Amino acid sequence: MSGRRTLFGVGIDPLTMDQTVQRCLDAVRDGRPLEVGVVNAAKLVTMRRDPRLRAAVAGCDLVVADGQAVVWAARLLRSPLPERVAGIDLFMRLLAAAEQHGYSVYFLGATEDVLRRMNRQVALRFPGLKVAGSRNGYFDDAEQPEIADAVRAGGAQLLFLGMTSPKKEIFTAAYGRRTGVHVVHGVGGSFDILAGVTRRAPLAWQRLGLEWLYRLLQEPRRLARRYLTTNAAFVAMTARELVRRTPAAPSVNRSH
């Protein structure tokens, strides 16, 4: 496997979904910690003005492209990535693998109601999965050490964080090792999708890179300004980077 690609100053691992899953399973098997970070267009924009988020993502052992726009930008900027590694798809693949191999998991994030619904769905879809514990994602910073210790006490091998950025990245950076798990994966709103609270875009929309638009149509008032702002900023970032990377044409000497 070739080394990391650098995109907008951020190191991204050029891995397929299968390779990413295998890296996670290898970490559990070998008993070593692996923090998985995912980046999409919105997060790359936010990282420009949030040094804590930037440092937290940079500190991850593995960083993959969660957004199709990131894959397209990487191709345009001649730092190609093999494919999108969507956080929710990685989440589902790891749950299936954990059930198959007998690994235990812990869920941290979302509201108590969403967590309860998701746990019911997990029990239906993955009846053999060992769930070491779960907790909602509404807590103060001062509670983080206690929560990390509770995860450790449960003995989980994989920890899934269903929290928004930058909270999940900052928690992982500060307390990921303290939890004692081998793999930490921040899955964002995946708990809501698995719980059936929000709907995921159809596959055709995903392939066109329009998942953001599908979400926008579901929650226009909450998401309109954010998506339009971040999408415009990402396009501008990509254009500036393209200009920066494009060598200037050699000047022609017309003197005789």
GROMACS .gro file of C-alpha atoms in nm:
model
  256
    1MET     CA    1   0.000   0.000   0.000
    2SER     CA    2   0.133   0.344  -0.089
    3GLY     CA    3   0.173   0.615   0.173
    4ARG     CA    4  -0.070   0.881   0.283
    5ARG     CA    5  -0.200   1.140   0.042
    6THR     CA    6  -0.183   1.501   0.155
    7LEU     CA    7  -0.498   1.698   0.079
    8PHE     CA    8  -0.542   2.055   0.206
    9GLY     CA    9  -0.257   1.985   0.447
   10VAL     CA   10  -0.432   1.677   0.590
   11GLY     CA   11  -0.290   1.326   0.561
   12ILE     CA   12  -0.545   1.076   0.425
   13ASP     CA   13  -0.483   0.704   0.387
   14PRO     CA   14  -0.552   0.572   0.035
   15LEU     CA   15  -0.746   0.265   0.144
   16THR     CA   16  -1.045   0.076   0.011
   17MET     CA   17  -1.328  -0.025   0.244
   18ASP     CA   18  -1.200  -0.384   0.256
   19GLN     CA   19  -0.849  -0.267   0.346
   20THR     CA   20  -0.981  -0.037   0.618
   21VAL     CA   21  -1.187  -0.315   0.775
   22GLN     CA   22  -0.885  -0.545   0.766
   23ARG     CA   23  -0.664  -0.284   0.933
   24CYS     CA   24  -0.919  -0.257   1.214
   25LEU     CA   25  -0.947  -0.633   1.258
   26ASP     CA   26  -0.568  -0.667   1.258
   27ALA     CA   27  -0.549  -0.410   1.538
   28VAL     CA   28  -0.798  -0.606   1.751
   29ARG     CA   29  -0.623  -0.935   1.679
   30ASP     CA   30  -0.281  -0.790   1.764
   31GLY     CA   31  -0.410  -0.605   2.071
   32ARG     CA   32  -0.286  -0.264   1.961
   33PRO     CA   33  -0.476   0.067   1.962
   34LEU     CA   34  -0.607   0.211   1.636
   35GLU     CA   35  -0.793   0.541   1.620
   36VAL     CA   36  -0.991   0.582   1.298
   37GLY     CA   37  -1.062   0.933   1.171
   38VAL     CA   38  -1.291   1.018   0.881
   39VAL     CA   39  -1.300   1.340   0.680
   40ASN     CA   40  -1.562   1.487   0.450
   41ALA     CA   41  -1.589   1.826   0.281
   42ALA     CA   42  -1.751   1.996   0.580
   43LYS     CA   43  -1.493   1.867   0.823
   44LEU     CA   44  -1.201   1.973   0.603
   45VAL     CA   45  -1.350   2.323   0.591
   46THR     CA   46  -1.398   2.330   0.969
   47MET     CA   47  -1.045   2.205   1.032
   48ARG     CA   48  -0.911   2.521   0.871
   49ARG     CA   49  -1.047   2.734   1.154
   50ASP     CA   50  -1.051   2.483   1.440
   51PRO     CA   51  -0.698   2.390   1.549
   52ARG     CA   52  -0.824   2.143   1.813
   53LEU     CA   53  -1.017   1.947   1.551
   54ARG     CA   54  -0.725   1.962   1.310
   55ALA     CA   55  -0.483   1.830   1.574
   56ALA     CA   56  -0.726   1.557   1.680
   57VAL     CA   57  -0.772   1.428   1.324
   58ALA     CA   58  -0.398   1.451   1.254
   59GLY     CA   59  -0.336   1.236   1.560
   60CYS     CA   60  -0.551   0.948   1.434
   61ASP     CA   61  -0.370   0.631   1.329
   62LEU     CA   62  -0.591   0.599   1.023
   63VAL     CA   63  -0.771   0.875   0.832
   64VAL     CA   64  -1.007   0.785   0.547
   65ALA     CA   65  -1.225   0.980   0.306
   66ASP     CA   66  -1.586   0.966   0.426
   67GLY     CA   67  -1.719   1.207   0.161
   68GLN     CA   68  -1.743   1.152  -0.215
   69ALA     CA   69  -1.648   1.517  -0.268
   70VAL     CA   70  -1.315   1.445  -0.099
   71VAL     CA   71  -1.248   1.157  -0.340
   72TRP     CA   72  -1.331   1.379  -0.638
   73ALA     CA   73  -1.112   1.663  -0.509
   74ALA     CA   74  -0.823   1.423  -0.449
   75ARG     CA   75  -0.850   1.298  -0.807
   76LEU     CA   76  -0.863   1.654  -0.944
   77LEU     CA   77  -0.557   1.750  -0.738
   78ARG     CA   78  -0.366   1.442  -0.854
   79SER     CA   79  -0.354   1.279  -0.511
   80PRO     CA   80  -0.604   1.001  -0.592
   81LEU     CA   81  -0.784   0.794  -0.333
   82PRO     CA   82  -0.919   0.451  -0.436
   83GLU     CA   83  -1.274   0.503  -0.308
   84ARG     CA   84  -1.496   0.656  -0.047
   85VAL     CA   85  -1.493   0.483   0.291
   86ALA     CA   86  -1.826   0.598   0.435
   87GLY     CA   87  -1.832   0.605   0.814
   88ILE     CA   88  -2.168   0.430   0.842
   89ASP     CA   89  -2.067   0.156   0.598
   90LEU     CA   90  -1.746   0.098   0.792
   91PHE     CA   91  -1.954   0.091   1.112
   92MET     CA   92  -2.184  -0.179   0.974
   93ARG     CA   93  -1.896  -0.383   0.835
   94LEU     CA   94  -1.718  -0.375   1.171
   95LEU     CA   95  -2.033  -0.477   1.359
   96ALA     CA   96  -2.069  -0.779   1.129
   97ALA     CA   97  -1.701  -0.868   1.168
   98ALA     CA   98  -1.715  -0.827   1.546
   99GLU     CA   99  -2.012  -1.065   1.559
  100GLN     CA  100  -1.829  -1.315   1.341
  101HIS     CA  101  -1.506  -1.307   1.543
  102GLY     CA  102  -1.659  -1.275   1.888
  103TYR     CA  103  -1.528  -0.923   1.958
  104SER     CA  104  -1.718  -0.701   2.200
  105VAL     CA  105  -1.828  -0.344   2.126
  106TYR     CA  106  -1.933  -0.031   2.314
  107PHE     CA  107  -2.165   0.242   2.186
  108LEU     CA  108  -2.116   0.599   2.307
  109GLY     CA  109  -2.330   0.882   2.172
  110ALA     CA  110  -2.673   1.008   2.060
  111THR     CA  111  -2.972   1.057   2.291
  112GLU     CA  112  -3.095   0.794   2.531
  113ASP     CA  113  -3.398   0.728   2.310
  114VAL     CA  114  -3.191   0.688   1.993
  115LEU     CA  115  -2.946   0.465   2.176
  116ARG     CA  116  -3.229   0.242   2.300
  117ARG     CA  117  -3.376   0.212   1.950
  118MET     CA  118  -3.036   0.142   1.798
  119ASN     CA  119  -2.957  -0.129   2.050
  120ARG     CA  120  -3.284  -0.300   1.954
  121GLN     CA  121  -3.188  -0.287   1.586
  122VAL     CA  122  -2.838  -0.414   1.659
  123ALA     CA  123  -2.984  -0.709   1.851
  124LEU     CA  124  -3.206  -0.793   1.553
  125ARG     CA  125  -2.940  -0.754   1.284
  126PHE     CA  126  -2.645  -0.896   1.476
  127PRO     CA  127  -2.793  -1.138   1.731
  128GLY     CA  128  -2.456  -1.289   1.816
  129LEU     CA  129  -2.280  -0.956   1.876
  130LYS     CA  130  -2.135  -0.897   2.221
  131VAL     CA  131  -2.230  -0.549   2.341
  132ALA     CA  132  -2.015  -0.454   2.640
  133GLY     CA  133  -2.221  -0.143   2.713
  134SER     CA  134  -2.361   0.184   2.586
  135ARG     CA  135  -2.408   0.542   2.703
  136ASN     CA  136  -2.568   0.854   2.558
  137GLY     CA  137  -2.344   1.129   2.422
  138TYR     CA  138  -2.469   1.412   2.643
  139PHE     CA  139  -2.204   1.479   2.904
  140ASP     CA  140  -1.977   1.759   3.022
  141ASP     CA  141  -1.606   1.765   2.953
  142ALA     CA  142  -1.543   1.701   3.321
  143GLU     CA  143  -1.719   1.363   3.290
  144GLN     CA  144  -1.494   1.234   3.013
  145PRO     CA  145  -1.238   1.056   3.234
  146GLU     CA  146  -1.516   0.874   3.421
  147ILE     CA  147  -1.679   0.770   3.091
  148ALA     CA  148  -1.348   0.645   2.952
  149ASP     CA  149  -1.299   0.437   3.268
  150ALA     CA  150  -1.650   0.292   3.234
  151VAL     CA  151  -1.571   0.182   2.879
  152ARG     CA  152  -1.250   0.021   3.001
  153ALA     CA  153  -1.438  -0.160   3.278
  154GLY     CA  154  -1.674  -0.308   3.018
  155GLY     CA  155  -1.383  -0.474   2.839
  156ALA     CA  156  -1.491  -0.374   2.488
  157GLN     CA  157  -1.251  -0.418   2.199
  158LEU     CA  158  -1.418  -0.171   1.962
  159LEU     CA  159  -1.568   0.166   2.059
  160PHE     CA  160  -1.810   0.350   1.832
  161LEU     CA  161  -1.872   0.720   1.895
  162GLY     CA  162  -2.207   0.849   1.769
  163MET     CA  163  -2.130   1.214   1.835
  164THR     CA  164  -2.083   1.524   1.623
  165SER     CA  165  -1.753   1.687   1.532
  166PRO     CA  166  -1.541   1.809   1.695
  167LYS     CA  167  -1.664   1.644   2.016
  168LYS     CA  168  -1.592   1.288   1.904
  169GLU     CA  169  -1.246   1.370   1.768
  170ILE     CA  170  -1.147   1.561   2.081
  171PHE     CA  171  -1.273   1.278   2.306
  172THR     CA  172  -1.077   1.024   2.100
  173ALA     CA  173  -0.759   1.230   2.111
  174ALA     CA  174  -0.780   1.286   2.487
  175TYR     CA  175  -0.924   0.958   2.613
  176GLY     CA  176  -0.914   0.701   2.332
  177ARG     CA  177  -0.618   0.517   2.484
  178ARG     CA  178  -0.766   0.538   2.834
  179THR     CA  179  -1.075   0.342   2.727
  180GLY     CA  180  -0.859   0.033   2.676
  181VAL     CA  181  -1.029  -0.055   2.347
  182HIS     CA  182  -0.830  -0.152   2.041
  183VAL     CA  183  -1.033   0.034   1.777
  184VAL     CA  184  -1.207   0.371   1.817
  185HIS     CA  185  -1.428   0.481   1.529
  186GLY     CA  186  -1.627   0.805   1.528
  187VAL     CA  187  -1.946   0.734   1.333
  188GLY     CA  188  -2.126   1.069   1.367
  189GLY     CA  189  -2.498   1.040   1.292
  190SER     CA  190  -2.485   0.667   1.213
  191PHE     CA  191  -2.663   0.581   1.539
  192ASP     CA  192  -2.964   0.784   1.421
  193ILE     CA  193  -2.970   0.604   1.087
  194LEU     CA  194  -2.939   0.257   1.238
  195ALA     CA  195  -3.208   0.348   1.493
  196GLY     CA  196  -3.441   0.448   1.208
  197VAL     CA  197  -3.469   0.808   1.326
  198THR     CA  198  -3.319   0.952   1.007
  199ARG     CA  199  -3.309   0.801   0.660
  200ARG     CA  200  -2.998   0.747   0.456
  201ALA     CA  201  -2.988   0.860   0.095
  202PRO     CA  202  -3.062   0.593  -0.169
  203LEU     CA  203  -2.760   0.431  -0.330
  204ALA     CA  204  -2.799   0.632  -0.652
  205TRP     CA  205  -2.776   0.959  -0.456
  206GLN     CA  206  -2.470   0.827  -0.271
  207ARG     CA  207  -2.291   0.744  -0.596
  208LEU     CA  208  -2.358   1.094  -0.725
  209GLY     CA  209  -2.217   1.244  -0.405
  210LEU     CA  210  -2.556   1.392  -0.317
  211GLU     CA  211  -2.610   1.251   0.033
  212TRP     CA  212  -2.577   1.605   0.167
  213LEU     CA  213  -2.865   1.715  -0.057
  214TYR     CA  214  -3.082   1.426   0.059
  215ARG     CA  215  -3.021   1.529   0.421
  216LEU     CA  216  -3.086   1.891   0.334
  217LEU     CA  217  -3.426   1.799   0.189
  218GLN     CA  218  -3.511   1.619   0.513
  219GLU     CA  219  -3.404   1.906   0.741
  220PRO     CA  220  -3.393   2.225   0.528
  221ARG     CA  221  -3.429   2.478   0.809
  222ARG     CA  222  -3.150   2.331   1.020
  223LEU     CA  223  -2.905   2.240   0.745
  224ALA     CA  224  -2.953   2.485   0.457
  225ARG     CA  225  -2.715   2.758   0.565
  226ARG     CA  226  -2.453   2.516   0.694
  227TYR     CA  227  -2.441   2.302   0.381
  228LEU     CA  228  -2.446   2.590   0.135
  229THR     CA  229  -2.170   2.767   0.326
  230THR     CA  230  -1.943   2.466   0.369
  231ASN     CA  231  -1.997   2.337   0.014
  232ALA     CA  232  -1.906   2.677  -0.133
  233ALA     CA  233  -1.602   2.698   0.094
  234PHE     CA  234  -1.488   2.349  -0.011
  235VAL     CA  235  -1.518   2.431  -0.380
  236ALA     CA  236  -1.316   2.748  -0.321
  237MET     CA  237  -1.053   2.552  -0.124
  238THR     CA  238  -1.022   2.302  -0.406
  239ALA     CA  239  -0.992   2.574  -0.671
  240ARG     CA  240  -0.718   2.754  -0.475
  241GLU     CA  241  -0.530   2.431  -0.422
  242LEU     CA  242  -0.557   2.344  -0.792
  243VAL     CA  243  -0.411   2.682  -0.887
  244ARG     CA  244  -0.134   2.639  -0.631
  245ARG     CA  245  -0.041   2.293  -0.761
  246THR     CA  246  -0.059   2.384  -1.131
  247PRO     CA  247   0.285   2.483  -1.258
  248ALA     CA  248   0.303   2.816  -1.433
  249ALA     CA  249   0.353   2.807  -1.808
  250PRO     CA  250   0.711   2.894  -1.907
  251SER     CA  251   0.754   3.244  -2.036
  252VAL     CA  252   0.849   3.285  -2.401
  253ASN     CA  253   1.155   3.495  -2.475
  254ARG     CA  254   1.073   3.703  -2.784
  255SER     CA  255   1.398   3.895  -2.795
  256HIS     CA  256   1.605   3.858  -3.108
   0.00000   0.00000   0.00000
